[in-house]
Coordinates of C-alpha atoms in Angstrom, one line a residue:
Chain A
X1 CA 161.4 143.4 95.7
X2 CA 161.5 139.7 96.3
X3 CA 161.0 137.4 93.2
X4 CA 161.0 133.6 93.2
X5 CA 160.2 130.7 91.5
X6 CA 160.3 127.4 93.5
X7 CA 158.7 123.8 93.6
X8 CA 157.7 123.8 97.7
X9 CA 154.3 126.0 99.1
X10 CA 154.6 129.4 100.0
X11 CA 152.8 130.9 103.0
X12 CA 151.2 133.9 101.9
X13 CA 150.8 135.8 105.6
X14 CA 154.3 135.4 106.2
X15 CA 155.1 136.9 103.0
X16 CA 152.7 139.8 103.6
X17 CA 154.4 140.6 106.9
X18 CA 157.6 140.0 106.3
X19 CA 157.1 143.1 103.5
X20 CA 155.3 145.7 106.5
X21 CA 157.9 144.2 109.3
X22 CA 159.2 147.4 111.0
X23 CA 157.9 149.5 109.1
X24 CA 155.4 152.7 109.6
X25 CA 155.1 153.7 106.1
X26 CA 152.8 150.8 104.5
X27 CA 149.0 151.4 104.8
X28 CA 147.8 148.9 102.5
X29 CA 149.2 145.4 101.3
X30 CA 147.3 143.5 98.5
X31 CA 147.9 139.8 98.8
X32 CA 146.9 137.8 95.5
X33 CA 147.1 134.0 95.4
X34 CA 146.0 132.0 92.2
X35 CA 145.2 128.0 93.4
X36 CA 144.8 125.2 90.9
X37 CA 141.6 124.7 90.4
X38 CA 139.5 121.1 90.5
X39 CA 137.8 121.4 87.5
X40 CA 138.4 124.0 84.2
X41 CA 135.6 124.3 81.9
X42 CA 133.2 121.9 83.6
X43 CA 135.8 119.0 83.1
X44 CA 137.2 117.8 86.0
X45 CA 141.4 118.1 86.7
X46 CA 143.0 115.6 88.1
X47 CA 146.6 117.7 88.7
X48 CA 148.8 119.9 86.9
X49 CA 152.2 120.4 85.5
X50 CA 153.8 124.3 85.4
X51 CA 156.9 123.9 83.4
X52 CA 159.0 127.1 83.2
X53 CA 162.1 128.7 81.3
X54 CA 164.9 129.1 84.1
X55 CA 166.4 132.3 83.7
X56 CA 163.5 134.4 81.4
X57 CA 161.2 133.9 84.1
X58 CA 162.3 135.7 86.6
X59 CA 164.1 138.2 84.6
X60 CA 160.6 138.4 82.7
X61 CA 158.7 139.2 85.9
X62 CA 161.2 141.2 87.6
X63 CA 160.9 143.3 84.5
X64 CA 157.1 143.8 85.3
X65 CA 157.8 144.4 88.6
X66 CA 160.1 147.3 87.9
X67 CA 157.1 148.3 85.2
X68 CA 155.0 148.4 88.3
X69 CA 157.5 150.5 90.3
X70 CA 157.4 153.6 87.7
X71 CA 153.1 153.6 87.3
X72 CA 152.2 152.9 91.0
X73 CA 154.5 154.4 94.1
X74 CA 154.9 150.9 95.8
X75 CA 156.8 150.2 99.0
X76 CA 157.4 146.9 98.5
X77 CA 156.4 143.9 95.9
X78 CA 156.7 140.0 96.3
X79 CA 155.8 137.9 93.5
X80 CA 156.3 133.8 93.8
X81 CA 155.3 131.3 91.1
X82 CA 155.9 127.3 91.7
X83 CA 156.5 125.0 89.3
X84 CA 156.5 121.2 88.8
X85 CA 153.5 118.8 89.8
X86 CA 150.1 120.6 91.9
X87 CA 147.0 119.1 92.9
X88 CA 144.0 120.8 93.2
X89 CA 143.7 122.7 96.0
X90 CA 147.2 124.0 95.9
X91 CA 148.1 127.3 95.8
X92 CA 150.1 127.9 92.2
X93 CA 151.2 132.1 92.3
X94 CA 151.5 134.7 95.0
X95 CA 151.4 138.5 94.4
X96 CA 151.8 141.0 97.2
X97 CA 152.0 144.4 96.9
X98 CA 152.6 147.7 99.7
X99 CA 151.8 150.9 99.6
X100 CA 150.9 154.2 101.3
X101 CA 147.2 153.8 99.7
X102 CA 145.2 151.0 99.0
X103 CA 144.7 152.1 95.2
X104 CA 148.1 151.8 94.3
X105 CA 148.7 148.3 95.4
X106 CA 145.5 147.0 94.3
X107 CA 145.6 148.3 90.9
X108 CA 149.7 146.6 90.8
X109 CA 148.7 143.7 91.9
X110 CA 146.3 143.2 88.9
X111 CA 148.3 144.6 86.9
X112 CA 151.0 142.3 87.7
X113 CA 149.1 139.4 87.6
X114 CA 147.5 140.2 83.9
X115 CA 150.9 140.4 82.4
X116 CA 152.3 137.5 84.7
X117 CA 149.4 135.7 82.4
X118 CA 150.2 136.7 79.7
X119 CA 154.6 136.8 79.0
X120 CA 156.0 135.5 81.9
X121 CA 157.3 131.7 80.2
X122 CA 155.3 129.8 82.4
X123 CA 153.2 126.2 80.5
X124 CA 150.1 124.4 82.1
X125 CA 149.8 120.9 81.5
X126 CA 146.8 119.3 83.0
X127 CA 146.3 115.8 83.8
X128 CA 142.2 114.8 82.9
X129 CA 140.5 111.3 83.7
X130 CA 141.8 109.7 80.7
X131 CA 144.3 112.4 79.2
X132 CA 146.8 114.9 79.9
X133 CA 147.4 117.8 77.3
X134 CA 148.1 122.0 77.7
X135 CA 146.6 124.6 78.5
X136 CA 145.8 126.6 75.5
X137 CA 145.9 130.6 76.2
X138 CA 143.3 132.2 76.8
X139 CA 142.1 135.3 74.4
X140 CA 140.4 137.2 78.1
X141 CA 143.8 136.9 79.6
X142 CA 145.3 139.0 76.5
X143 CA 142.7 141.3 76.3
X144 CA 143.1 141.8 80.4
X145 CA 147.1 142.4 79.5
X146 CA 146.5 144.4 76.7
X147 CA 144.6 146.7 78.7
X148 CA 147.6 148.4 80.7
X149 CA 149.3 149.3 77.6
X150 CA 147.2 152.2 77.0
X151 CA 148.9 153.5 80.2
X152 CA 145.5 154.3 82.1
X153 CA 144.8 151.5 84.1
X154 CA 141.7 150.2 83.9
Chain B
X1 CA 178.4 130.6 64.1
X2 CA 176.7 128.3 66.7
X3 CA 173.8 128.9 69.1
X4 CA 171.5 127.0 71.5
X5 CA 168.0 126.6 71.0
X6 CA 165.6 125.5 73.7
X7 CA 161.9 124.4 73.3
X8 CA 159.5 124.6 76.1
X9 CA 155.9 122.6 76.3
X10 CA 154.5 120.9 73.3
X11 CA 156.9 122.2 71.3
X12 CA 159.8 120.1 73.3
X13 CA 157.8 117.5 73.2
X14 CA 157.2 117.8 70.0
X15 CA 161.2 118.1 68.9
X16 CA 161.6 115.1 71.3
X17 CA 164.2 117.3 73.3
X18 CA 165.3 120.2 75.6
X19 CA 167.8 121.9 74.0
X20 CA 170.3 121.6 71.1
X21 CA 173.4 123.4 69.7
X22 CA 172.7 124.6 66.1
X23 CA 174.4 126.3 63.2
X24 CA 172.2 128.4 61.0
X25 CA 173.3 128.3 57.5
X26 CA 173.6 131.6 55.5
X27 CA 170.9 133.0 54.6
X28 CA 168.8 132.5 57.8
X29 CA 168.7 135.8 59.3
X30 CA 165.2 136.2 61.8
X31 CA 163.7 134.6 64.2
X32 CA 161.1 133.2 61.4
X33 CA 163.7 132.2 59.1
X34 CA 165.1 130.1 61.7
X35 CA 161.6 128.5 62.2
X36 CA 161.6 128.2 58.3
X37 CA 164.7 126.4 58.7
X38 CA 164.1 124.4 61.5
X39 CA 160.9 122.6 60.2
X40 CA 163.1 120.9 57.4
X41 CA 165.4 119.3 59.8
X42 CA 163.2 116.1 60.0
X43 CA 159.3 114.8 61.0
X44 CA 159.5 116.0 64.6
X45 CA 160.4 119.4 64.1
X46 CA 158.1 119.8 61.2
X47 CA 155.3 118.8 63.7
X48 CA 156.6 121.1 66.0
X49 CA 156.6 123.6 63.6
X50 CA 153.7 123.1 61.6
X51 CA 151.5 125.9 63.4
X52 CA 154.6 128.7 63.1
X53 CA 152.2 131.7 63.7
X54 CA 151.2 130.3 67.2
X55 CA 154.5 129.9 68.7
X56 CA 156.5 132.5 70.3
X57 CA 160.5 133.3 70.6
X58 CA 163.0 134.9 73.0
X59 CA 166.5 135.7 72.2
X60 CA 168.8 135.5 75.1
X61 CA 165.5 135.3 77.4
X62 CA 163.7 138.6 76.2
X63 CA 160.4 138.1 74.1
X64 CA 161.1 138.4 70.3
X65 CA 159.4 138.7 67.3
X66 CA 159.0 136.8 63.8
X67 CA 161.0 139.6 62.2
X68 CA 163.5 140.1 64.9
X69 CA 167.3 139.3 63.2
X70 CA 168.7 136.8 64.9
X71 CA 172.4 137.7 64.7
X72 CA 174.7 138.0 67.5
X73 CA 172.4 136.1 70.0
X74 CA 173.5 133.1 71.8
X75 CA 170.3 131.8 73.0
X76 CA 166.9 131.0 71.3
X77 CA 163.5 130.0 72.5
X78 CA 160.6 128.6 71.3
X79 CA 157.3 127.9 73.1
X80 CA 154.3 128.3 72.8
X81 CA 151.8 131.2 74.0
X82 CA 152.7 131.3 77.8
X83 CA 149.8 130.0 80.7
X84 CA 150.6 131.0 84.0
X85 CA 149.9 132.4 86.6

């Protein structure tokens, strides 16, 4: 389990292989990456800013990930998260996930990006023509969260 | 007996700082007592504070509640309603 949280780009291939490298085991890796977007709600976005809370983050995901490890039999996890200033066009989260079978890693990659959403302590502030301000939550990404606690998946 | 409190987003910006040592008087025993207590302490925090259902708390960096008693911790968070990802 690899966790990180860092201001530089991450390349996602090499993170995928570096989680198969030498091994036989792995049939499926499911490699997630969330990219700041240009524009939210029609409104064009000029950059933004991910603060974060040093410590509680990564404890906070590598609790997840461990959460992961007990619904899904996974062979290997990598989640990264950047922080500071990104433009759009830059990629903001990576997510990879291994198994033996394709199910498994898809359905703990989502499931780790819902509560990554949702509790991990990360803020979005986004700088508009004219403005900055934060991102306000968003009620889907609760109701995507809230979704695993029933313990069935989707 | 003292503790640090640390705000995060709006809400730091709000305050008008990072982090601060504290001493909760008697009498201020949960996390939403402290918030009570908090938003008396001037103008900026009672901005900061104004909206108490919408922001969200961790005692020594795990997720807590409005109930949750805050004795014994030594570090306390407020932010509000987390957007990564």
């Amino acid at each position: 389990m690899t966790v990180r949280i860092q201001r530089e780009p991450f390349d996602a291939a090499a993170e995928a292989k570096a989680l198969t490298a030498g091994r036989t085991d792995i049939g499926a890796v499911v490699t997630f990456t969330g990219i700041c977007r240009g524009s939210d709600d029609g409104a064009p976005v000029a950059a933004m800013t991910l603060e974060h809370y040093p410590g509680m983050a990564e404890a906070e995901i590598e609790r997840h990930v461990g959460e992961a490890g007990t619904r899904w039999p996974l062979l290997g996890v990598t989640v990264i998260h950047r922080v500071g200033r990104l433009l759009p066009g830059d990629d903001i989260v990576l997510v990879v996930t291994a198994a033996s079978h394709r199910g498994d890693a898809f359905a703990a990659a989502e499931f780790l990006m819902d509560w990554l959403k949702t509790r991990a302590p990360f803020w979005k502030k986004e700088e508009r023509p004219g403005a900055t301000g934060w991102v306000a939550a968003r009620e889907a990404d609760d109701t995507a969260a809230a979704r695993w606690e029933s313990g069935t998946g989707t | 007996m003292s503790m640090k409190v640390l705000y995060f987003a709006w809400v730091r910006e709000r305050v008008g700082k990072a982090e601060e040592e504290i001493v909760p008087p008697e009498g201020v025993g949960t996390v939403a007592e402290l918030m009570d207590w908090l938003a008396g302490r001037g103008e900026e925090y009672a901005h900061a504070f104004e909206n108490r259902r919408v922001i969200r708390a961790a005692l020594d960096q795990a997720h807590a509640r409005p109930d949750s008693p805050i004795a014994g911790a030594r570090e306390i968070a407020f932010f509000p309603p987390m957007t990564g990802g």
